[in-house]
Short mmCIF file of C-alpha atoms in Angstrom, two decimals:
data_model
loop_
_atom_site.label_atom_id
_atom_site.label_comp_id
_atom_site.label_asym_id
_atom_site.label_seq_id
_atom_site.Cartn_x
_atom_site.Cartn_y
_atom_site.Cartn_z
CA UNK A 1 140.43 117.65 54.37
CA UNK A 2 138.69 118.67 57.57
CA UNK A 3 135.24 120.26 57.87
CA UNK A 4 133.50 121.61 60.97
CA UNK A 5 129.83 122.59 60.64
CA UNK A 6 128.48 124.67 63.53
CA UNK A 7 124.69 125.00 63.66
CA UNK A 8 123.19 127.38 66.22
CA UNK A 9 119.42 127.02 66.29
CA UNK A 10 117.37 130.23 65.87
CA UNK A 11 120.34 132.56 65.34
CA UNK A 12 118.96 135.76 63.83
CA UNK A 13 121.04 137.45 61.17
CA UNK A 14 120.48 140.95 62.51
CA UNK A 15 122.17 140.29 65.86
CA UNK A 16 125.57 139.82 64.19
CA UNK A 17 127.74 142.85 63.49
CA UNK A 18 129.04 141.39 60.22
CA UNK A 19 125.47 141.79 58.90
CA UNK A 20 124.19 144.61 61.05
CA UNK A 21 126.86 147.06 62.26
CA UNK A 22 124.22 148.77 64.43
CA UNK A 23 123.49 145.66 66.51
CA UNK A 24 123.71 146.02 70.27
CA UNK A 25 124.23 142.28 70.78
CA UNK A 26 127.67 141.31 72.02
CA UNK A 27 129.17 138.51 69.90
CA UNK A 28 132.94 139.07 70.03
CA UNK A 29 133.80 135.51 69.01
CA UNK A 30 131.50 135.38 66.01
CA UNK A 31 132.80 138.83 65.09
CA UNK A 32 136.43 137.71 65.04
CA UNK A 33 135.46 134.50 63.24
CA UNK A 34 133.74 136.56 60.53
CA UNK A 35 136.88 138.67 60.12
CA UNK A 36 138.83 135.49 59.31
CA UNK A 37 136.10 134.08 57.04
CA UNK A 38 133.86 134.79 54.07
CA UNK A 39 130.45 136.23 55.00
CA UNK A 40 127.61 135.18 52.72
CA UNK A 41 125.14 138.03 52.41
CA UNK A 42 122.41 136.26 50.44
CA UNK A 43 121.82 133.05 52.42
CA UNK A 44 118.19 131.90 52.62
CA UNK A 45 116.15 129.40 54.49
CA UNK A 46 115.00 126.32 52.59
CA UNK A 47 112.71 123.95 54.48
CA UNK A 48 111.36 125.11 57.82
CA UNK A 49 111.37 124.67 60.75
CA UNK A 50 113.96 122.62 62.70
CA UNK A 51 114.00 119.02 61.39
CA UNK A 52 113.05 119.92 57.81
CA UNK A 53 116.05 122.27 57.76
CA UNK A 54 118.29 119.47 58.97
CA UNK A 55 117.09 117.10 56.28
CA UNK A 56 117.97 119.82 53.75
CA UNK A 57 121.51 119.86 55.15
CA UNK A 58 121.83 116.10 55.34
CA UNK A 59 120.41 115.34 51.87
CA UNK A 60 121.23 118.38 49.76
CA UNK A 61 117.63 118.76 48.57
CA UNK A 62 114.42 120.39 49.82
CA UNK A 63 112.31 118.54 52.36
CA UNK A 64 109.31 120.88 52.40
CA UNK A 65 107.99 120.13 48.92
CA UNK A 66 107.34 116.47 49.81
CA UNK A 67 106.74 116.08 53.52
CA UNK A 68 106.63 117.97 56.81
CA UNK A 69 108.94 117.50 59.78
CA UNK A 70 110.24 113.96 59.84
CA UNK A 71 113.07 111.43 59.98
CA UNK A 72 115.78 110.45 57.58
CA UNK A 73 114.03 108.26 55.01
CA UNK A 74 115.40 104.81 54.06
CA UNK A 75 115.97 106.01 50.49
CA UNK A 76 117.83 109.20 51.51
CA UNK A 77 121.44 109.60 50.42
CA UNK A 78 123.08 111.62 53.18
CA UNK A 79 126.18 113.73 53.63
CA UNK A 80 127.71 111.57 56.40
CA UNK A 81 126.91 108.42 54.43
CA UNK A 82 128.84 109.70 51.40
CA UNK A 83 131.79 110.94 53.46
CA UNK A 84 132.05 107.68 55.39
CA UNK A 85 132.01 105.67 52.16
CA UNK A 86 135.04 107.69 51.07
CA UNK A 87 136.87 107.01 54.33
CA UNK A 88 136.17 110.22 56.27
CA UNK A 89 135.27 110.02 59.96
CA UNK A 90 131.99 111.72 60.89
CA UNK A 91 131.01 112.84 64.40
CA UNK A 92 128.16 114.99 65.73
CA UNK A 93 127.76 116.50 69.17
CA UNK A 94 124.44 118.15 69.99
CA UNK A 95 121.84 119.05 72.57
CA UNK A 96 119.10 119.35 69.95
CA UNK A 97 116.30 117.46 71.70
CA UNK A 98 114.24 116.82 68.54
CA UNK A 99 116.68 114.15 67.35
CA UNK A 100 115.46 111.87 70.14
CA UNK A 101 111.75 112.49 69.63
CA UNK A 102 109.23 110.97 67.27
CA UNK A 103 109.93 112.56 63.91
CA UNK A 104 113.67 112.95 64.48
CA UNK A 105 114.83 109.39 63.89
CA UNK A 106 117.84 108.36 61.87
CA UNK A 107 119.93 111.54 61.76
CA UNK A 108 122.44 110.80 64.50
CA UNK A 109 122.89 107.24 63.31
CA UNK A 110 124.30 108.47 60.00
CA UNK A 111 127.53 109.43 61.82
CA UNK A 112 130.35 107.16 62.99
CA UNK A 113 129.82 108.44 66.52
CA UNK A 114 127.55 110.89 68.28
CA UNK A 115 127.20 112.73 71.60
CA UNK A 116 123.92 114.06 72.97
CA UNK A 117 123.38 116.32 75.98
CA UNK A 118 119.93 116.13 77.49
CA UNK A 119 117.44 118.48 79.01
CA UNK A 120 116.51 121.15 76.48
CA UNK A 121 112.92 122.32 76.05
CA UNK A 122 110.54 119.46 76.98
CA UNK A 123 113.08 116.62 76.73
CA UNK A 124 111.59 113.76 78.85
CA UNK A 125 114.77 113.33 80.88
CA UNK A 126 114.46 113.87 84.62
CA UNK A 127 111.94 111.29 85.80
CA UNK A 128 110.11 112.47 88.89
CA UNK A 129 106.39 111.99 89.31
CA UNK A 130 105.96 114.92 91.68
CA UNK A 131 105.61 118.42 90.30
CA UNK A 132 108.91 120.30 90.43
CA UNK A 133 109.36 122.78 93.24
CA UNK A 134 110.61 125.55 90.93
CA UNK A 135 107.36 126.22 89.07
CA UNK A 136 106.82 130.02 88.91
CA UNK A 137 103.65 131.43 90.42
CA UNK A 138 103.26 134.17 87.79
CA UNK A 139 104.55 134.03 84.23
CA UNK A 140 104.11 135.06 80.64
CA UNK A 141 104.05 132.59 77.75
CA UNK A 142 104.48 128.90 78.50
CA UNK A 143 106.10 126.99 81.34
CA UNK A 144 106.95 123.33 80.79
CA UNK A 145 106.88 121.21 83.92
CA UNK A 146 109.36 118.77 82.37
CA UNK A 147 111.81 121.54 81.56
CA UNK A 148 111.57 122.88 85.10
CA UNK A 149 112.58 119.42 86.32
CA UNK A 150 115.42 119.21 83.83
CA UNK A 151 116.95 122.60 84.60
CA UNK A 152 117.54 121.62 88.22
CA UNK A 153 120.29 119.35 86.89
CA UNK A 154 122.55 122.20 85.82
CA UNK A 155 123.46 124.44 88.77
CA UNK A 156 126.28 126.10 86.80
CA UNK A 157 126.61 127.51 83.29
CA UNK A 158 129.03 124.79 82.25
CA UNK A 159 126.41 122.18 83.19
CA UNK A 160 123.87 123.53 80.70
CA UNK A 161 123.31 121.51 77.51
CA UNK A 162 124.63 123.92 74.87
CA UNK A 163 127.81 124.76 76.81
CA UNK A 164 128.34 121.02 77.30
CA UNK A 165 127.87 120.53 73.55
CA UNK A 166 130.60 123.06 72.73
CA UNK A 167 132.86 121.66 75.45
CA UNK A 168 132.34 118.19 74.02
CA UNK A 169 133.42 119.51 70.61
CA UNK A 170 136.53 121.00 72.20
CA UNK A 171 137.31 117.66 73.82
CA UNK A 172 136.81 115.87 70.50
CA UNK A 173 139.21 118.25 68.75
CA UNK A 174 141.76 117.72 71.52
CA UNK A 175 141.40 113.94 71.35
CA UNK A 176 141.81 114.01 67.55
CA UNK A 177 144.32 116.84 67.13
CA UNK A 178 146.41 116.57 64.03
CA UNK A 179 143.97 114.19 62.35
CA UNK A 180 142.69 114.82 58.86
CA UNK A 181 139.74 113.72 56.76
CA UNK A 182 136.89 114.23 59.19
CA UNK A 183 133.51 115.96 59.37
CA UNK A 184 132.58 117.36 62.77
CA UNK A 185 129.07 118.73 63.25
CA UNK A 186 128.59 120.87 66.35
CA UNK A 187 124.93 121.61 66.88
CA UNK A 188 123.78 123.81 69.74
CA UNK A 189 120.07 124.12 70.51
CA UNK A 190 120.71 127.64 71.84
CA UNK A 191 119.70 130.36 71.17
CA UNK A 192 116.36 128.54 70.63
CA UNK A 193 113.73 129.08 73.29
CA UNK A 194 113.40 128.63 76.23
CA UNK A 195 115.71 131.60 76.53
CA UNK A 196 117.30 130.22 79.69
CA UNK A 197 120.48 132.12 80.50
CA UNK A 198 122.53 132.84 83.67
CA UNK A 199 121.94 136.21 85.30
CA UNK A 200 125.41 137.51 84.44
CA UNK A 201 124.46 137.61 80.77
CA UNK A 202 121.11 139.24 81.48
CA UNK A 203 122.92 141.95 83.43
CA UNK A 204 124.74 142.88 80.19
CA UNK A 205 121.32 143.77 78.77
CA UNK A 206 119.64 145.55 81.64
CA UNK A 207 118.60 142.69 83.90
CA UNK A 208 114.95 142.09 84.65
CA UNK A 209 113.91 145.61 83.70
CA UNK A 210 110.16 146.22 83.86
CA UNK A 211 108.98 142.61 83.79
CA UNK A 212 106.02 142.44 86.16
CA UNK A 213 105.90 138.64 86.52
CA UNK A 214 108.22 136.00 87.91
CA UNK A 215 109.07 134.21 84.69
CA UNK A 216 109.15 134.63 80.92
CA UNK A 217 111.39 132.37 78.85
CA UNK A 218 109.14 130.64 76.32
CA UNK A 219 106.77 132.80 74.24
CA UNK A 220 103.51 131.49 72.87
CA UNK A 221 103.44 131.28 69.08
CA UNK A 222 100.81 133.97 68.71
CA UNK A 223 100.35 137.56 67.71
CA UNK A 224 101.41 139.82 70.57
CA UNK A 225 98.00 141.49 70.39
CA UNK A 226 96.36 138.10 71.07
CA UNK A 227 98.32 137.60 74.31
CA UNK A 228 98.62 139.41 77.64
CA UNK A 229 102.12 140.67 76.86
CA UNK A 230 102.77 144.31 77.70
CA UNK A 231 105.60 146.43 76.32
CA UNK A 232 107.85 145.58 79.27
CA UNK A 233 107.44 141.85 78.65
CA UNK A 234 108.24 142.20 74.93
CA UNK A 235 111.34 144.20 75.78
CA UNK A 236 112.35 141.62 78.37
CA UNK A 237 112.07 138.61 76.05
CA UNK A 238 114.07 140.44 73.39
CA UNK A 239 116.82 141.03 75.93
CA UNK A 240 116.72 137.43 77.11
CA UNK A 241 117.26 136.31 73.54
CA UNK A 242 120.15 138.73 73.15
CA UNK A 243 121.71 137.46 76.37
CA UNK A 244 121.43 133.86 75.21
CA UNK A 245 123.09 134.75 71.90
CA UNK A 246 125.99 136.22 73.87
CA UNK A 247 126.30 133.08 76.02
CA UNK A 248 126.25 130.87 72.92
CA UNK A 249 128.89 133.09 71.32
CA UNK A 250 131.10 132.68 74.41
CA UNK A 251 131.10 128.89 74.12
CA UNK A 252 131.54 129.02 70.35
CA UNK A 253 134.68 131.03 71.03
CA UNK A 254 136.09 128.17 73.08
CA UNK A 255 135.80 125.86 70.07
CA UNK A 256 137.56 128.33 67.77
CA UNK A 257 140.31 128.78 70.38
CA UNK A 258 140.73 125.02 70.65
CA UNK A 259 141.09 124.67 66.88
CA UNK A 260 143.66 127.48 66.90
CA UNK A 261 145.50 126.01 69.86
CA UNK A 262 145.92 122.70 68.05
CA UNK A 263 146.90 124.24 64.72
CA UNK A 264 143.68 123.02 63.11
CA UNK A 265 141.96 126.30 62.24
CA UNK A 266 143.71 127.60 59.14
CA UNK A 267 143.45 124.51 56.95
CA UNK A 268 139.95 123.49 58.06
CA UNK A 269 136.70 124.49 56.36
CA UNK A 270 134.46 125.84 59.13
CA UNK A 271 130.83 126.72 58.42
CA UNK A 272 128.60 128.61 60.86
CA UNK A 273 124.89 128.94 60.18
CA UNK A 274 121.39 128.36 61.55
CA UNK A 275 118.10 126.76 60.55
CA UNK A 276 115.70 129.72 60.82
CA UNK A 277 115.10 133.04 62.52
CA UNK A 278 112.47 134.03 65.06
CA UNK A 279 109.96 136.79 65.75
CA UNK A 280 110.37 138.70 69.00
CA UNK A 281 107.48 141.12 68.68
CA UNK A 282 108.18 142.44 65.19
CA UNK A 283 105.07 142.72 62.99
CA UNK A 284 103.04 141.83 66.12
CA UNK A 285 104.41 138.24 66.03
CA UNK A 286 106.01 135.95 68.57
CA UNK A 287 107.67 132.71 67.53
CA UNK A 288 107.63 131.09 64.09
CA UNK A 289 105.81 128.60 61.80
CA UNK A 290 102.36 130.15 61.51
CA UNK A 291 103.17 133.33 59.59
CA UNK A 292 104.73 134.20 56.24
CA UNK A 293 108.46 133.55 55.97
CA UNK A 294 109.44 137.19 56.19
CA UNK A 295 113.12 138.13 56.30
CA UNK A 296 113.21 137.89 60.10
CA UNK A 297 112.72 134.14 59.60
CA UNK A 298 114.14 133.51 56.15
CA UNK A 299 117.25 135.65 55.57
CA UNK A 300 119.92 133.81 57.52
CA UNK A 301 123.57 134.06 58.58
CA UNK A 302 126.11 131.88 56.81
CA UNK A 303 129.82 132.41 57.49
CA UNK A 304 132.49 130.13 56.02
CA UNK A 305 136.17 129.91 56.83
CA UNK A 306 137.71 128.40 53.73
CA UNK A 307 140.95 126.39 54.08
CA UNK A 308 144.02 128.58 53.96
CA UNK A 309 141.98 131.65 54.82
CA UNK A 310 140.77 132.06 51.24
CA UNK A 311 138.52 135.14 50.92
CA UNK A 312 138.95 136.02 54.60
CA UNK A 313 137.23 139.30 55.42
CA UNK A 314 135.25 139.31 52.18
CA UNK A 315 131.51 139.19 51.56
CA UNK A 316 129.92 136.88 48.98
CA UNK A 317 126.85 138.12 47.11
CA UNK A 318 125.68 134.81 45.60
CA UNK A 319 122.40 133.17 46.63
CA UNK A 320 122.99 130.20 48.94
CA UNK A 321 120.89 127.78 51.00
CA UNK A 322 121.28 124.83 53.36
CA UNK A 323 120.96 122.37 50.46
CA UNK A 324 124.26 123.76 49.16
CA UNK A 325 126.20 122.58 52.21
CA UNK A 326 126.22 118.89 51.22
CA UNK A 327 127.65 119.31 47.70
CA UNK A 328 130.15 121.88 48.98
CA UNK A 329 131.50 119.56 51.67
CA UNK A 330 131.57 116.57 49.34
CA UNK A 331 133.47 118.42 46.62
CA UNK A 332 135.91 119.86 49.15
CA UNK A 333 136.59 116.31 50.40
CA UNK A 334 137.05 115.01 46.87
CA UNK A 335 133.83 112.98 46.88
CA UNK A 336 131.39 112.58 44.02
CA UNK A 337 128.13 114.47 44.48
CA UNK A 338 125.17 112.04 44.18
CA UNK A 339 122.64 112.63 41.43
CA UNK A 340 119.88 113.00 44.04
CA UNK A 341 121.45 116.24 45.33
CA UNK A 342 119.89 119.43 43.96
CA UNK A 343 122.05 121.87 45.91
CA UNK A 344 124.95 123.77 44.35
CA UNK A 345 128.58 123.41 45.45
CA UNK A 346 130.18 126.63 46.68
CA UNK A 347 133.75 125.38 46.25
CA UNK A 348 134.31 127.58 43.15
CA UNK A 349 133.67 130.63 45.36
CA UNK A 350 136.80 129.83 47.38
CA UNK A 351 138.94 131.25 44.59
CA UNK A 352 136.54 133.17 42.36
CA UNK A 353 134.36 135.86 43.96
CA UNK A 354 132.27 136.05 40.78
CA UNK A 355 131.71 132.33 40.30
CA UNK A 356 128.08 131.56 39.46
CA UNK A 357 125.88 129.82 42.04
CA UNK A 358 122.11 129.37 42.11
CA UNK A 359 119.92 132.06 40.54
CA UNK A 360 116.91 131.50 42.78
CA UNK A 361 116.02 129.97 46.13
CA UNK A 362 112.80 128.17 47.01
CA UNK A 363 111.69 128.03 50.63
CA UNK A 364 108.70 127.13 52.73
CA UNK A 365 106.89 125.10 55.35
CA UNK A 366 105.15 122.00 54.02
CA UNK A 367 101.47 122.56 53.34
CA UNK A 368 101.70 126.35 53.57
CA UNK A 369 103.05 128.93 51.11
CA UNK A 370 105.78 128.15 48.60
CA UNK A 371 108.19 131.06 48.35
CA UNK A 372 110.92 132.10 45.95
CA UNK A 373 113.59 134.78 45.81
CA UNK A 374 116.02 135.84 43.14
CA UNK A 375 117.86 138.03 45.64
CA UNK A 376 116.00 141.17 44.54
CA UNK A 377 112.38 140.12 45.03
CA UNK A 378 110.69 137.77 47.46
CA UNK A 379 107.45 136.13 46.36
CA UNK A 380 105.13 134.31 48.75
CA UNK A 381 102.58 132.17 46.88
CA UNK A 382 99.57 131.45 49.07
CA UNK A 383 97.54 128.25 48.62
CA UNK A 384 94.05 128.25 47.20
CA UNK A 385 91.11 128.32 49.59
CA UNK A 386 90.88 124.92 51.24
CA UNK A 387 94.59 124.22 50.62
CA UNK A 388 93.91 121.16 48.48
CA UNK A 389 95.10 118.89 47.04
CA UNK A 390 97.82 118.44 49.64
CA UNK A 391 99.69 115.24 50.51
CA UNK A 392 102.56 114.08 52.69
CA UNK A 393 104.92 111.52 51.16
CA UNK A 394 106.91 109.24 53.44
CA UNK A 395 108.22 105.73 53.83
CA UNK A 396 108.54 106.37 57.57
CA UNK A 397 105.27 108.13 58.46
CA UNK A 398 106.45 109.99 61.56
CA UNK A 399 106.22 113.74 62.05
CA UNK A 400 106.67 116.13 64.94
CA UNK A 401 105.80 114.11 68.07
CA UNK A 402 103.17 112.00 66.28
CA UNK A 403 102.38 109.57 63.46
CA UNK A 404 101.18 110.78 60.08
CA UNK A 405 97.78 109.74 58.72
CA UNK A 406 96.41 108.38 62.00
CA UNK A 407 93.22 110.40 61.41
CA UNK A 408 92.61 109.00 57.91
CA UNK A 409 94.26 105.57 57.51
CA UNK A 410 91.59 104.41 55.05
CA UNK A 411 92.60 107.22 52.64
CA UNK A 412 96.33 106.51 52.60
CA UNK A 413 97.72 105.25 49.29
CA UNK A 414 100.92 103.30 48.81
CA UNK A 415 103.04 103.37 45.65
CA UNK A 416 106.22 104.44 43.93
CA UNK A 417 105.65 108.16 43.66
CA UNK A 418 109.21 109.57 43.35
CA UNK A 419 111.30 109.12 40.22
CA UNK A 420 114.52 109.14 42.26
CA UNK A 421 113.73 105.96 44.19
CA UNK A 422 111.93 102.65 43.72
CA UNK A 423 111.16 102.61 47.44
CA UNK A 424 107.39 102.41 48.06
CA UNK A 425 105.94 105.43 49.82
CA UNK A 426 102.81 106.33 51.73
CA UNK A 427 100.80 109.16 50.15
CA UNK A 428 98.91 110.65 53.06
CA UNK A 429 96.17 113.33 52.79
CA UNK A 430 97.17 116.48 54.65
CA UNK A 431 94.32 118.56 56.03
CA UNK A 432 96.48 120.91 58.12
CA UNK A 433 100.24 121.53 58.32
CA UNK A 434 101.82 119.15 60.82
CA UNK A 435 103.80 121.76 62.72
CA UNK A 436 100.96 124.24 63.24
CA UNK A 437 98.92 123.99 66.43
CA UNK A 438 96.58 126.96 66.07
CA UNK A 439 92.87 126.61 65.38
CA UNK A 440 93.19 128.53 62.09
CA UNK A 441 96.50 127.24 60.75
CA UNK A 442 96.51 129.09 57.43
CA UNK A 443 94.96 132.36 58.53
CA UNK A 444 98.24 134.27 58.48
CA UNK A 445 99.37 133.07 55.03
CA UNK A 446 96.17 133.45 53.01
CA UNK A 447 97.52 136.38 50.98
CA UNK A 448 100.04 136.13 48.14
CA UNK A 449 102.80 138.71 48.54
CA UNK A 450 105.60 140.25 46.47
CA UNK A 451 108.32 142.51 47.85
CA UNK A 452 111.16 144.48 46.28
CA UNK A 453 114.03 144.02 48.74
CA UNK A 454 116.09 146.78 47.14
CA UNK A 455 113.59 149.48 48.07
CA UNK A 456 111.66 147.63 50.78
CA UNK A 457 113.87 145.23 52.74
CA UNK A 458 111.40 145.45 55.64
CA UNK A 459 108.74 143.89 53.36
CA UNK A 460 106.05 146.43 54.16
CA UNK A 461 104.73 147.23 50.67
CA UNK A 462 103.01 144.25 49.02
CA UNK A 463 103.26 144.53 45.23
CA UNK A 464 101.30 141.36 44.39
CA UNK A 465 98.08 141.64 42.42
CA UNK A 466 99.03 144.91 40.71
CA UNK A 467 99.76 143.37 37.32
CA UNK A 468 103.49 144.08 37.51
CA UNK A 469 105.73 142.15 35.10
CA UNK A 470 107.97 141.30 38.08
CA UNK A 471 105.18 139.20 39.57
CA UNK A 472 104.84 137.19 36.38
CA UNK A 473 108.60 136.70 36.36
CA UNK A 474 108.55 135.43 39.94
CA UNK A 475 105.66 133.07 39.17
CA UNK A 476 107.65 131.68 36.25
CA UNK A 477 110.67 131.30 38.53
CA UNK A 478 108.54 129.50 41.08
CA UNK A 479 107.18 127.13 38.44
CA UNK A 480 110.70 126.49 37.22
CA UNK A 481 111.81 125.72 40.76
CA UNK A 482 108.98 123.27 41.32
CA UNK A 483 109.96 121.48 38.13
CA UNK A 484 113.71 121.43 38.72
CA UNK A 485 113.33 120.24 42.32
CA UNK A 486 110.89 117.45 41.42
CA UNK A 487 107.96 118.76 43.40
CA UNK A 488 104.85 116.56 43.53
CA UNK A 489 102.64 117.68 40.67
CA UNK A 490 99.66 118.59 42.85
CA UNK A 491 101.64 121.44 44.43
CA UNK A 492 100.83 123.55 41.36
CA UNK A 493 97.10 122.98 41.76
CA UNK A 494 97.30 123.65 45.50
CA UNK A 495 99.00 126.98 44.74
CA UNK A 496 96.53 127.92 41.99
CA UNK A 497 99.19 127.52 39.31
#
């Protein structure tokens, strides 16, 4: 059995024609891949943002109920670990810079081998004390000095990190053609910001247009109305994102061609998905993390080529999430699914379009709302005023670019807080979500919300607080989810439940 998992960071569902026939974004390679695969229409985010989503994939259970962004824990049972124990070879190639930062430890080391291509975002790579000579004089959003140094290292498209990641995957397939029993994870940071893309792709989408400044590739995570962005700048950043999706699609196509060329496509399970979406001006938002997990962020693409072309060209209606990837891959490889895994295997869907899967999906960012969908309704449960009690649980107390609990070491407890492990954990008071940098980190998620996706997919009409029986049903579903997924007990109090 062979499995290839392709993860493209920040790939919005609505740019793909298999989900949105009206899209203007050019993705010919993802389009032809979808035609040969099964398209999952009801795939939802789990833990957000980047590293929490990866721990969901690696461990087959939600990260966000217990801790924020962080490393693989010493008690985690991971997908590569299980596959390797059964004799499968596991390799990852990536340019996802967060793996090499504080809070991203331990993921790459789960694989037999790994490749990493440097330079994305603020990766501390090119070491020059002097300021780079390519800093723009006028710009919108943010400009990272370190990134400006890094980008001087790739004069051509093929030198850029995500293209090198896909080329590395092609080389790996060529070096291992004809081999069986492997798991290859191909993880491109693109189309995550900065939306850095060669001019030839921008020309497909109108070029610079009406941008009145020298540079705009990295938006601030703020409401558009709280920035200096004009309509031309919003239009420009949307087109930059579209252009980067097209470039990423081009290099993805090379991998699919290489698998075909070596006769390794048809009998390989190939999964294509993402970690989260992104706001590009919709609802007055730019970025992610600080707002409710509306569909622009939470309703995600998931396309699976099953071995032998099973269900090629079909759409699956079942609810799915990232935590379902681990049990699916393990079952497909003939491995036992560990008891710690709470995801659901999708292997039955290879042959039975009506096979049952999960009947709800939880999702969220640690310390913010906890959300649930049954596929018809989405329910966003806001925390009580003060957002307490709230704790972070970790054996390795690292989070995004910093250490957890450094502001309150005298209040940290240590004990055996999880039933699934005897490993001692730190229980760390959380006063503000780790991944939020704004001065008012919960301002945008203070309101509980309920939406009927059948009549209101755009989530404009909030039905919460009207005494509807559907809200009580969603609350019960949320409580059931917290119980079944072994949420820390104080989450209920924090959510006013």
